[in-house]
PDB file of C-alpha atoms and ligand atoms in Angstrom:
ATOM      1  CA  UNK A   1      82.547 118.540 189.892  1.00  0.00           C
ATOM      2  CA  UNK A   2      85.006 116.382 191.715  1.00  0.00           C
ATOM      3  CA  UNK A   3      87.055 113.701 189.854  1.00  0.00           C
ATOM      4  CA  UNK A   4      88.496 111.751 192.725  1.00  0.00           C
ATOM      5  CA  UNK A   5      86.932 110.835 196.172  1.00  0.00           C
ATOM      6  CA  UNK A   6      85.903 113.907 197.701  1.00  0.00           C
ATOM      7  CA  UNK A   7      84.590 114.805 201.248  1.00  0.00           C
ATOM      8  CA  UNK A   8      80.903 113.071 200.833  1.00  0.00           C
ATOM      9  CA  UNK A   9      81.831 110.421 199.001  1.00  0.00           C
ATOM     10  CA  UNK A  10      84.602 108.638 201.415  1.00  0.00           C
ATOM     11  CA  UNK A  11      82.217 109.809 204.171  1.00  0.00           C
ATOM     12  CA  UNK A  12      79.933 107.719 202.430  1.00  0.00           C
ATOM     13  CA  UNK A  13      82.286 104.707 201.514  1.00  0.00           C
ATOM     14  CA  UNK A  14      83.465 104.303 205.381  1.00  0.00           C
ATOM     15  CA  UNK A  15      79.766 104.367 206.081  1.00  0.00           C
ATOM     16  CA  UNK A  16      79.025 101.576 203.366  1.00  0.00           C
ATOM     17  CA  UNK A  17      82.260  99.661 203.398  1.00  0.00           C
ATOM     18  CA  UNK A  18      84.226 100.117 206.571  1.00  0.00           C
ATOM     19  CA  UNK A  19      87.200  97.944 207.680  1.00  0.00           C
ATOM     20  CA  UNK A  20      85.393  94.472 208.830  1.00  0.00           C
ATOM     21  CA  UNK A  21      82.885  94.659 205.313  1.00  0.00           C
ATOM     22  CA  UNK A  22      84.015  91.993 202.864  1.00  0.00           C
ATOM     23  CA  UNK A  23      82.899  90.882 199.319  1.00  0.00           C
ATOM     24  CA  UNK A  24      84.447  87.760 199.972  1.00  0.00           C
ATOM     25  CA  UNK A  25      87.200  89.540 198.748  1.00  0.00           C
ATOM     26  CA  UNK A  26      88.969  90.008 202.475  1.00  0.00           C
ATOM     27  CA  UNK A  27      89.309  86.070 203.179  1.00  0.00           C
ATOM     28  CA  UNK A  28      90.248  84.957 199.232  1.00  0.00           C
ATOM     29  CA  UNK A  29      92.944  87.437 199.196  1.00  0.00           C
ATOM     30  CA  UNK A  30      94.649  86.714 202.544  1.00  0.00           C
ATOM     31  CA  UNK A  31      94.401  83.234 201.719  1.00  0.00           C
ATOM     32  CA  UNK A  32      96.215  84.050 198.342  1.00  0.00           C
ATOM     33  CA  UNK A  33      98.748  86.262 200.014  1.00  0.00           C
ATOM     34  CA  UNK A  34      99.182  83.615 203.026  1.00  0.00           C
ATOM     35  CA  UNK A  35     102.770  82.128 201.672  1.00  0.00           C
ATOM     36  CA  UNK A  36     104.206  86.000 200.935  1.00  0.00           C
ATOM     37  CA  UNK A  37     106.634  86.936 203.108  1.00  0.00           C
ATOM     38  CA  UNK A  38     107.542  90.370 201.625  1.00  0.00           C
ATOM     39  CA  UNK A  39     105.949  93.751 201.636  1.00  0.00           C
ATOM     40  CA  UNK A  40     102.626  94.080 200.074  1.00  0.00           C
ATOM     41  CA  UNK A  41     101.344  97.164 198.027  1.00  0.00           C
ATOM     42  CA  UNK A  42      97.477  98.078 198.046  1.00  0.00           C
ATOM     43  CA  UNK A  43      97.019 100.742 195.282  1.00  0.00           C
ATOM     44  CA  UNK A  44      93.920 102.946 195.910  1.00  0.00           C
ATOM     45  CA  UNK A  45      93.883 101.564 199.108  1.00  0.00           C
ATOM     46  CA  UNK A  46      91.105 103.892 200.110  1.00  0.00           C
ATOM     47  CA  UNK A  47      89.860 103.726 203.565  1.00  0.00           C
ATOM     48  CA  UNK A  48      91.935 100.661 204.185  1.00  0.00           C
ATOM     49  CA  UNK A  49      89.271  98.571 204.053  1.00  0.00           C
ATOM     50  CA  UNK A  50      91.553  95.646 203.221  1.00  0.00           C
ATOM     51  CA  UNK A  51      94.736  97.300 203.994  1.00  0.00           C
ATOM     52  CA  UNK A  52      94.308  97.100 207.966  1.00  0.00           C
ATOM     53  CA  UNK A  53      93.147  93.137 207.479  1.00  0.00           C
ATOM     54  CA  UNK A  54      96.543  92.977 205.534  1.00  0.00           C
ATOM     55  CA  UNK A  55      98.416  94.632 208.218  1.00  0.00           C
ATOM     56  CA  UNK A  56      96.521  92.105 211.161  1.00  0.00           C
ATOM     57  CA  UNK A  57      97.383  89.357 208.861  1.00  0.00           C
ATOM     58  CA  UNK A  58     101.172  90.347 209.513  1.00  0.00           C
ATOM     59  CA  UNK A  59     102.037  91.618 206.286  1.00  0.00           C
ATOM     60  CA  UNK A  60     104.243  94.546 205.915  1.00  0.00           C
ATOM     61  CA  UNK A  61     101.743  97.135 203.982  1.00  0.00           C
ATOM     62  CA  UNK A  62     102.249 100.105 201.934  1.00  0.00           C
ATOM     63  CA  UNK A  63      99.248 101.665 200.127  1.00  0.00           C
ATOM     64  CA  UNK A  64      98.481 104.705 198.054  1.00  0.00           C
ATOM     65  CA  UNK A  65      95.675 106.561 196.742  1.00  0.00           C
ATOM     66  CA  UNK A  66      94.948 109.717 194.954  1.00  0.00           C
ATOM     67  CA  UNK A  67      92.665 111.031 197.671  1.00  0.00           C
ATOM     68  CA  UNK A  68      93.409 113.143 200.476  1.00  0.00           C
ATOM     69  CA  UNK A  69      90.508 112.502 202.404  1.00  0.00           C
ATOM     70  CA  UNK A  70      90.215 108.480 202.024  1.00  0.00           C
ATOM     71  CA  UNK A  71      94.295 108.544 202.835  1.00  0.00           C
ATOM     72  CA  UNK A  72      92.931 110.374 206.181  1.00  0.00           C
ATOM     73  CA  UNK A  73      90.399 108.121 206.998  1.00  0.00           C
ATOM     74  CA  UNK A  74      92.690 104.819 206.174  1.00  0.00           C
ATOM     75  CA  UNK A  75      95.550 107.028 208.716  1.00  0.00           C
ATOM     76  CA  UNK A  76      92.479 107.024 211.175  1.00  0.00           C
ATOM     77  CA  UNK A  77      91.522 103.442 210.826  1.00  0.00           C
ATOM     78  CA  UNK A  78      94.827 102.374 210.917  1.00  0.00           C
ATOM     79  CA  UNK A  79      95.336 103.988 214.267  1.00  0.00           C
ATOM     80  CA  UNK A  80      92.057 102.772 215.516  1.00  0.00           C
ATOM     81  CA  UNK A  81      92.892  99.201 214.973  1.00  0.00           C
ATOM     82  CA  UNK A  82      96.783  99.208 216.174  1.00  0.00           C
ATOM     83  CA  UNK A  83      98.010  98.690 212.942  1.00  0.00           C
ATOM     84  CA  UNK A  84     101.210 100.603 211.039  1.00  0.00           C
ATOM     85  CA  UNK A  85     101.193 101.247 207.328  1.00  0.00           C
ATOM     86  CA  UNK A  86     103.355 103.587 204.899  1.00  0.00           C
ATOM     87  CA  UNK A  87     100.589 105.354 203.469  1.00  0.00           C
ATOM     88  CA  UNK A  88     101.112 108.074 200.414  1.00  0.00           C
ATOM     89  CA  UNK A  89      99.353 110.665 198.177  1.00  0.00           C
ATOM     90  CA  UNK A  90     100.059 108.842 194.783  1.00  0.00           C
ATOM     91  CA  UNK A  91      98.439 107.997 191.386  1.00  0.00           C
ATOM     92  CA  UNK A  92      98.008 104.797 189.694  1.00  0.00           C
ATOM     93  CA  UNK A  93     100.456 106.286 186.742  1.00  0.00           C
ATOM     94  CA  UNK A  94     102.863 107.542 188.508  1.00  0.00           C
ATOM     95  CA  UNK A  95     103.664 105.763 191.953  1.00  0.00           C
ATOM     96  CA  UNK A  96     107.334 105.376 193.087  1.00  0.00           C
ATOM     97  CA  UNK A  97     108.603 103.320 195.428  1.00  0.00           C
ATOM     98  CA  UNK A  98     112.138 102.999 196.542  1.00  0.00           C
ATOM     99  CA  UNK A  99     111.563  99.342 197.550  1.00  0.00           C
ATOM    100  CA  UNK A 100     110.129  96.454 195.449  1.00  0.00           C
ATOM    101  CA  UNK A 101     107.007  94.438 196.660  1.00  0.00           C
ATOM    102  CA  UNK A 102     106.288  90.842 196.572  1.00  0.00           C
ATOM    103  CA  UNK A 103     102.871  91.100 196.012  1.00  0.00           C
ATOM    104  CA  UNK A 104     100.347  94.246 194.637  1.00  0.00           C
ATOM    105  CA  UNK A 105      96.483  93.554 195.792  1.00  0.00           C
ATOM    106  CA  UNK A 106      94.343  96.119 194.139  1.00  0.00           C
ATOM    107  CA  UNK A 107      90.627  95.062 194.935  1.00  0.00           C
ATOM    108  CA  UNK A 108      87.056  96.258 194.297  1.00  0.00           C
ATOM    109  CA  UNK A 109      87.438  96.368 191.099  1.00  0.00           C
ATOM    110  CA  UNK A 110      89.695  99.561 191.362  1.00  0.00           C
ATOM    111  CA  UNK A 111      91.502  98.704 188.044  1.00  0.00           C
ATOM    112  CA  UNK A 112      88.171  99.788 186.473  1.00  0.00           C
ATOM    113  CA  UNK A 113      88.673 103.583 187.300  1.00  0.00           C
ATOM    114  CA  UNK A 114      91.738 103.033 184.500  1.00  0.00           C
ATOM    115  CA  UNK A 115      89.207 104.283 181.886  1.00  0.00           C
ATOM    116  CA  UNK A 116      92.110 104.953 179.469  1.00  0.00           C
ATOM    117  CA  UNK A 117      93.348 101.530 178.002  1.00  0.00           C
ATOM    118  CA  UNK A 118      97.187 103.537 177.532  1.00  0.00           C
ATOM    119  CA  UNK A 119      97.254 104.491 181.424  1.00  0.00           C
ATOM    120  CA  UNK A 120      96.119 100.791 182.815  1.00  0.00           C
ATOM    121  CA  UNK A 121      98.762  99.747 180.533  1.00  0.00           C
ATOM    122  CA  UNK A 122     101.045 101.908 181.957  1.00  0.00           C
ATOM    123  CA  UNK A 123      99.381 100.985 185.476  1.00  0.00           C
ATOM    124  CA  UNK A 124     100.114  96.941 184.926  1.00  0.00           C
ATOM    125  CA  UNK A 125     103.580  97.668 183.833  1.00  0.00           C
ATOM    126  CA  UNK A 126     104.635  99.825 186.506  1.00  0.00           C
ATOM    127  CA  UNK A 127     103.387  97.299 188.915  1.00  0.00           C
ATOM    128  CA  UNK A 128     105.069  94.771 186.765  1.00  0.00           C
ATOM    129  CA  UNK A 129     108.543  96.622 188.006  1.00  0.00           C
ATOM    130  CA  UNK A 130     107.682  97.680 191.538  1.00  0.00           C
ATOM    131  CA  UNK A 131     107.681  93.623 192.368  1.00  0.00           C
ATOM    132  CA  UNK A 132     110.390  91.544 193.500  1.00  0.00           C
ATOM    133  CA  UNK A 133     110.638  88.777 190.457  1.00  0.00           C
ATOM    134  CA  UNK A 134     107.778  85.943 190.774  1.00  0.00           C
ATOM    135  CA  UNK A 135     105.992  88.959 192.714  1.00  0.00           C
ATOM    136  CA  UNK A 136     102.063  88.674 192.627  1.00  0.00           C
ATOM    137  CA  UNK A 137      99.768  91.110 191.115  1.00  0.00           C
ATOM    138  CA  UNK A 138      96.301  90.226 192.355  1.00  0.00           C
ATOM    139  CA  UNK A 139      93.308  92.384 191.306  1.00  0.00           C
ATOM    140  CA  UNK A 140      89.741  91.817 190.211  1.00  0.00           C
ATOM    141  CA  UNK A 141      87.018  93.019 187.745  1.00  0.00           C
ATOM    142  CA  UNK A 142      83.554  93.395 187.743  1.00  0.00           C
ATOM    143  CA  UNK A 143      81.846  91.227 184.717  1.00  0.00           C
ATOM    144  CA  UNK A 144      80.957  92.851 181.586  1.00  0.00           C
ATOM    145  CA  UNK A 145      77.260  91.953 182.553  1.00  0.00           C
ATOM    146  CA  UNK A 146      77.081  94.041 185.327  1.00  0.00           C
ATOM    147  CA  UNK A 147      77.179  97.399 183.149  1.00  0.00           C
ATOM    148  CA  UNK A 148      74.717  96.152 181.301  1.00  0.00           C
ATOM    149  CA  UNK A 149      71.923  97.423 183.762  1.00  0.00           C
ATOM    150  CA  UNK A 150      72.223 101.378 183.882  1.00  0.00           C
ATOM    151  CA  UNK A 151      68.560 102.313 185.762  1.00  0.00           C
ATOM    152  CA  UNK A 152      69.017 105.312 188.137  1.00  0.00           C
ATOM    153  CA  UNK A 153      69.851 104.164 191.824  1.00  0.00           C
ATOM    154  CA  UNK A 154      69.448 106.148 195.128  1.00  0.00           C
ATOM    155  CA  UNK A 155      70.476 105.124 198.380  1.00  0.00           C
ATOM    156  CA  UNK A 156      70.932 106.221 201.823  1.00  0.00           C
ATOM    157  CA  UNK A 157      72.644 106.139 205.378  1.00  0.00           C
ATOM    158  CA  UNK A 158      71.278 108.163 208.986  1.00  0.00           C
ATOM    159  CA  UNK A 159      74.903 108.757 210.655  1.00  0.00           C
ATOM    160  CA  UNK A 160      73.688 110.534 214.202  1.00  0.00           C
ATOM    161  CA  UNK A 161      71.862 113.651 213.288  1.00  0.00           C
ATOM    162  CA  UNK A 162      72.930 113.426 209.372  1.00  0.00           C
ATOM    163  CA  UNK A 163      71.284 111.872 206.524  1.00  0.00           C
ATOM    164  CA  UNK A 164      73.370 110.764 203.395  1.00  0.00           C
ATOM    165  CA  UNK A 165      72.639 110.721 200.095  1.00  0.00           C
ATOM    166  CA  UNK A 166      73.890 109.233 197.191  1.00  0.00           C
ATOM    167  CA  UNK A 167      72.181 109.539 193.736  1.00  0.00           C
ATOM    168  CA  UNK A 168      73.530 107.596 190.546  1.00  0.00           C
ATOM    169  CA  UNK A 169      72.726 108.043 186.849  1.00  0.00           C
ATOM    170  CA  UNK A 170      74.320 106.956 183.718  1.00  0.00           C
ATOM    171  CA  UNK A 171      75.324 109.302 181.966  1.00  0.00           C
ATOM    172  CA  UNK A 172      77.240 108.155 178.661  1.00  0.00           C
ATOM    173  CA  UNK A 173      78.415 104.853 177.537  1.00  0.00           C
ATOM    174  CA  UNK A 174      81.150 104.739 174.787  1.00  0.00           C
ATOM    175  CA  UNK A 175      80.812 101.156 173.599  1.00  0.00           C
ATOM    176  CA  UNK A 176      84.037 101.131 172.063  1.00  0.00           C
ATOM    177  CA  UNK A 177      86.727 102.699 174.473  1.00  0.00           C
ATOM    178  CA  UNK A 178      84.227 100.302 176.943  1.00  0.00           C
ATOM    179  CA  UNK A 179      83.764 103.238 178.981  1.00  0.00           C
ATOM    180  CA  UNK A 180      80.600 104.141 181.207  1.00  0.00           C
ATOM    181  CA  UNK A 181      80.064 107.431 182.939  1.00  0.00           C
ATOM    182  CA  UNK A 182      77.982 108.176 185.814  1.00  0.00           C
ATOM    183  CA  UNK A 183      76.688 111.401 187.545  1.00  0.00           C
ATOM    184  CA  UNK A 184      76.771 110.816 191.414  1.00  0.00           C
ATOM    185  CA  UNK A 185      75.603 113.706 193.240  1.00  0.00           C
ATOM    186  CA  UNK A 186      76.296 113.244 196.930  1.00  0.00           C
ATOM    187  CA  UNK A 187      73.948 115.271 199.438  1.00  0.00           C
ATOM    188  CA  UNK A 188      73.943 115.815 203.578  1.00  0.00           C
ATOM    189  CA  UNK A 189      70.983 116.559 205.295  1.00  0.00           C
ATOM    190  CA  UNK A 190      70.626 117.812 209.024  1.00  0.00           C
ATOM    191  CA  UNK A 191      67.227 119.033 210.796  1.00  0.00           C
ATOM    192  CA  UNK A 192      65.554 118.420 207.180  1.00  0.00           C
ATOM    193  CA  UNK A 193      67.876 121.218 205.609  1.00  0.00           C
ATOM    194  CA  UNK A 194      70.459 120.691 202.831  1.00  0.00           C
ATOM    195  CA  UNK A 195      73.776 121.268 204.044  1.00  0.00           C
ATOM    196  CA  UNK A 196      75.944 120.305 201.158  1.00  0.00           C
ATOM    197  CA  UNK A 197      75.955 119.410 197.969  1.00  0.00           C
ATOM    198  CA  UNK A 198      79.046 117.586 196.177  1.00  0.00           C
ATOM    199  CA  UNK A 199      78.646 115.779 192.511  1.00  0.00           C
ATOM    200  CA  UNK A 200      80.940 113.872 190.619  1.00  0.00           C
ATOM    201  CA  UNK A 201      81.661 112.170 187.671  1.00  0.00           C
ATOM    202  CA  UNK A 202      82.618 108.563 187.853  1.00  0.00           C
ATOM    203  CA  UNK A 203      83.885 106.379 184.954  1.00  0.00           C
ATOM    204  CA  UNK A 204      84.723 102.319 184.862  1.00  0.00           C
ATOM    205  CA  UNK A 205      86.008 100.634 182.018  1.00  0.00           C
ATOM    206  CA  UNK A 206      85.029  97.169 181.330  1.00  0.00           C
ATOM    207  CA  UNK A 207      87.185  94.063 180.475  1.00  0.00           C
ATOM    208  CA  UNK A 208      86.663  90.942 178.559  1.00  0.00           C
ATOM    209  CA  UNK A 209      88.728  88.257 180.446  1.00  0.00           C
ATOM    210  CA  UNK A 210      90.678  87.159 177.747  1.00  0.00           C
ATOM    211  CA  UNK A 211      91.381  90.968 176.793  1.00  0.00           C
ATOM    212  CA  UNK A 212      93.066  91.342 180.210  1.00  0.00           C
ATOM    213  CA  UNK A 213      94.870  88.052 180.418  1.00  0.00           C
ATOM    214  CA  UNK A 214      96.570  89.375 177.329  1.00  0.00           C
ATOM    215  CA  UNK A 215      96.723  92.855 178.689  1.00  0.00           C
ATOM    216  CA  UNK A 216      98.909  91.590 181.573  1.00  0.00           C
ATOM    217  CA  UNK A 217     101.217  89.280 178.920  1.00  0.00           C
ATOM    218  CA  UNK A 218     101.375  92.207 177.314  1.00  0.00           C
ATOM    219  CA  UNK A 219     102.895  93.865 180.222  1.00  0.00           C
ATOM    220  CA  UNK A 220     105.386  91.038 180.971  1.00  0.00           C
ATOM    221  CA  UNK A 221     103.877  88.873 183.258  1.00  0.00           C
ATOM    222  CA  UNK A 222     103.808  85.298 182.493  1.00  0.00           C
ATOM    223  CA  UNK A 223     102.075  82.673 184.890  1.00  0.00           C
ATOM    224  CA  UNK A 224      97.953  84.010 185.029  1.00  0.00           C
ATOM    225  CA  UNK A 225      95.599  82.770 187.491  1.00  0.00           C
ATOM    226  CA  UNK A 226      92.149  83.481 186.588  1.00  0.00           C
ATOM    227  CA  UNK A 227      89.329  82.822 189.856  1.00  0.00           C
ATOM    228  CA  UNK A 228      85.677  83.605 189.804  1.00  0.00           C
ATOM    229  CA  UNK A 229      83.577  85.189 192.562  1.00  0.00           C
ATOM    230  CA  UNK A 230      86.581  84.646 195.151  1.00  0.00           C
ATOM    231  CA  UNK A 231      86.422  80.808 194.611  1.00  0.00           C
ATOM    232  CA  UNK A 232      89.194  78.833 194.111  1.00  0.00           C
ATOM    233  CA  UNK A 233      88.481  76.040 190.983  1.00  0.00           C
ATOM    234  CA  UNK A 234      87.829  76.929 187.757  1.00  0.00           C
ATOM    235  CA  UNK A 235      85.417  80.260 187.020  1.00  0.00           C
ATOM    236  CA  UNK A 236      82.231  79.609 186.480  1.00  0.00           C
ATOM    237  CA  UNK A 237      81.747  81.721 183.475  1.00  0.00           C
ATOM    238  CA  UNK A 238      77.916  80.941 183.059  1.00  0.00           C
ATOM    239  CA  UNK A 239      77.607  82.961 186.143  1.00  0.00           C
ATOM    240  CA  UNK A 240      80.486  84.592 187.647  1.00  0.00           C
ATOM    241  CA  UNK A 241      80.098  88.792 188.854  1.00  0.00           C
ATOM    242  CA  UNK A 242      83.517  89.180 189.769  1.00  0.00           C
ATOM    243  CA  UNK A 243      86.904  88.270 188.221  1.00  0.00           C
ATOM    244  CA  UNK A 244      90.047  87.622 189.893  1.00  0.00           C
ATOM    245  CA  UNK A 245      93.533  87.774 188.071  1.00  0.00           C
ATOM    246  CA  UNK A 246      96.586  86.202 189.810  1.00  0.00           C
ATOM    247  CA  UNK A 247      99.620  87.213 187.547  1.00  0.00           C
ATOM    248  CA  UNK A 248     103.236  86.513 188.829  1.00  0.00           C
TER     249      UNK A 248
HETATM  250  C1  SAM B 301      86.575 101.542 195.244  1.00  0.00           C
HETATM  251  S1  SAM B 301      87.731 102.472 196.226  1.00  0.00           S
HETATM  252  C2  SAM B 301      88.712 101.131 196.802  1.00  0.00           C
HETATM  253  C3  SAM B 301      89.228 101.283 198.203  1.00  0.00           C
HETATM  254  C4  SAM B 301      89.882 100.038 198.786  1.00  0.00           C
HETATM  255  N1  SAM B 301      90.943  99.537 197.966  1.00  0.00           N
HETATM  256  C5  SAM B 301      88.882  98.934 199.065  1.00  0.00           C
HETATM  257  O1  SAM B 301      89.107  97.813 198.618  1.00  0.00           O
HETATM  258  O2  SAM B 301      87.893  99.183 199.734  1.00  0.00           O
HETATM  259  C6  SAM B 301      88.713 103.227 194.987  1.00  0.00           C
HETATM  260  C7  SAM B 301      89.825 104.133 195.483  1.00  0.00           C
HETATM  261  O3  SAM B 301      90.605 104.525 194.335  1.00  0.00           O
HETATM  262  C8  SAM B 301      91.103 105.828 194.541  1.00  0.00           C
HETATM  263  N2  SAM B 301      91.547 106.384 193.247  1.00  0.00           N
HETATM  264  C9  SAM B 301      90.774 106.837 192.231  1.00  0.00           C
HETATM  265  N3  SAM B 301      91.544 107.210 191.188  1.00  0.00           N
HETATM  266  C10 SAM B 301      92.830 106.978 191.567  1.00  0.00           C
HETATM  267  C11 SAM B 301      94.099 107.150 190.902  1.00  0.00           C
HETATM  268  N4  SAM B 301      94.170 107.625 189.661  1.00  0.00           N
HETATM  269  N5  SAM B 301      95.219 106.809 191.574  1.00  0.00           N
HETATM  270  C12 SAM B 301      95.142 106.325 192.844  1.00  0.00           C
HETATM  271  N6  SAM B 301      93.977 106.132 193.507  1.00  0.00           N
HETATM  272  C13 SAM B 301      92.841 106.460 192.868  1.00  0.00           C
HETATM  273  C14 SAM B 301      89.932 106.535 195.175  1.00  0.00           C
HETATM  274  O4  SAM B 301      90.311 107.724 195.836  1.00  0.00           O
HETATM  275  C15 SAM B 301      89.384 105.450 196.109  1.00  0.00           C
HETATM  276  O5  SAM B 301      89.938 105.554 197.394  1.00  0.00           O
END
């Protein structure tokens, strides 16, 4: 059992979401970020999926993620598109930076794979000091509704010669901690054999909104945006899927 991103899966995420695919995320947070003229942090940056648009945007990037293999393919892409980032092997918990950032993105709802409510504290604060004062900590959050539905999923991608699999089932939810767990088992197929197998276990925490806005008081800042769905205006809470905090 793997607990971070392991050779299938970020084979699988630059399959699903490579550099160019966008939520709507891409455009609302380069728009956001458009008036920052310092360096910009992308925790679990992945694949750099958002990091390389950062970097064409003209922003000075750093980014850091837990996972060897995703950290190689965001190298790769970063190559590939003729941009330069400082890229590291670090942890949510424990990143260090010598140099403070005026703005922290962290997308895809990546602040969900805090699943202990002590470590995203210690997350928020941490990023909290890593900024420049009136710094910008952008990130966004999936909608308590969306963990509602828990029916298994399968999907798949033909990559040349291989077939990819990815299989999802829930596994646990822990209505208090607001804690689901999933079983993903990851599978390669070539000439109709089974090559390899690789399964992990994958946990999100949801968020009320107001439980975060007071989550990032908590952790000093002060002046909270809240979007919906990567619209500007007020969020649409009858209907919003995605969250987006703005804290300075
Ligand atoms: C959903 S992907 C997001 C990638 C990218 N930011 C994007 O927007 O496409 C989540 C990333 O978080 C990384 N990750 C998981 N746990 C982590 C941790 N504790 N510290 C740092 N990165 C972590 C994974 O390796 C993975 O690359």
């Amino acid at each position: 059992m793997s607990k971070t991103y392991g050779k299938l899966a970020s084979r699988i995420y630059e399959l699903d979401k490579p550099v160019g695919r966008s939520f709507g995320d891409v455009e609302f947070y380069l728009e956001r970020l458009k008036s920052v003229a310092g360096p910009v942090l992308e925790p679990a940056t992945g694949n750099g999926r958002m990091l390389v648009p950062l970097a064409q945007a003209g922003h000075s990037v750093s980014g850091f993620d837990l996972s060897p293999e995703m950290l190689a393919l965001c190298k790769a892409n970063c190559a590939q598109h003729g941009v330069e980032a400082e890229l590291s092997e670090q942890g949510f918990t424990t990143f260090r930076y010598a140099q403070k950032f005026a703005a922290i993105v962290l997308p895809a709802g990546s602040f969900q794979l805090l699943t202990d409510v002590v470590d995203a504290m210690s997350f928020l604060r941490r990023s909290k000091e890593a900024l420049v004062p009136n710094g910008k900590l952008l990130l966004d959050i999936s909608v308590t509704g969306g963990f509602m539905d828990h029916a298994p999923r399968a999907r798949h991608w033909q990559d040349g010669e291989d077939l990819l699999t990815l299989q999802e089932m829930r596994t646990a939810t822990d209505y208090v901690k607001q804690v689901v767990t999933s079983q993903l088992r990851y599978e390669l197929w070539r000439d109709t054999q089974l090559v390899t197998t690789e399964m992990e276990l994958f946990s999100l925490r949801w968020w009320g909104m107001f439980e975060l806005e007071l989550a990032l008081r908590e952790a000093g800042f002060t002046q909270i945006k809240i979007f919906g769905d990567y619209q500007s205006g007020a969020v649409n809470t009858a209907s919003a899927d995605t969250l987006i905090f703005e804290a300075q």
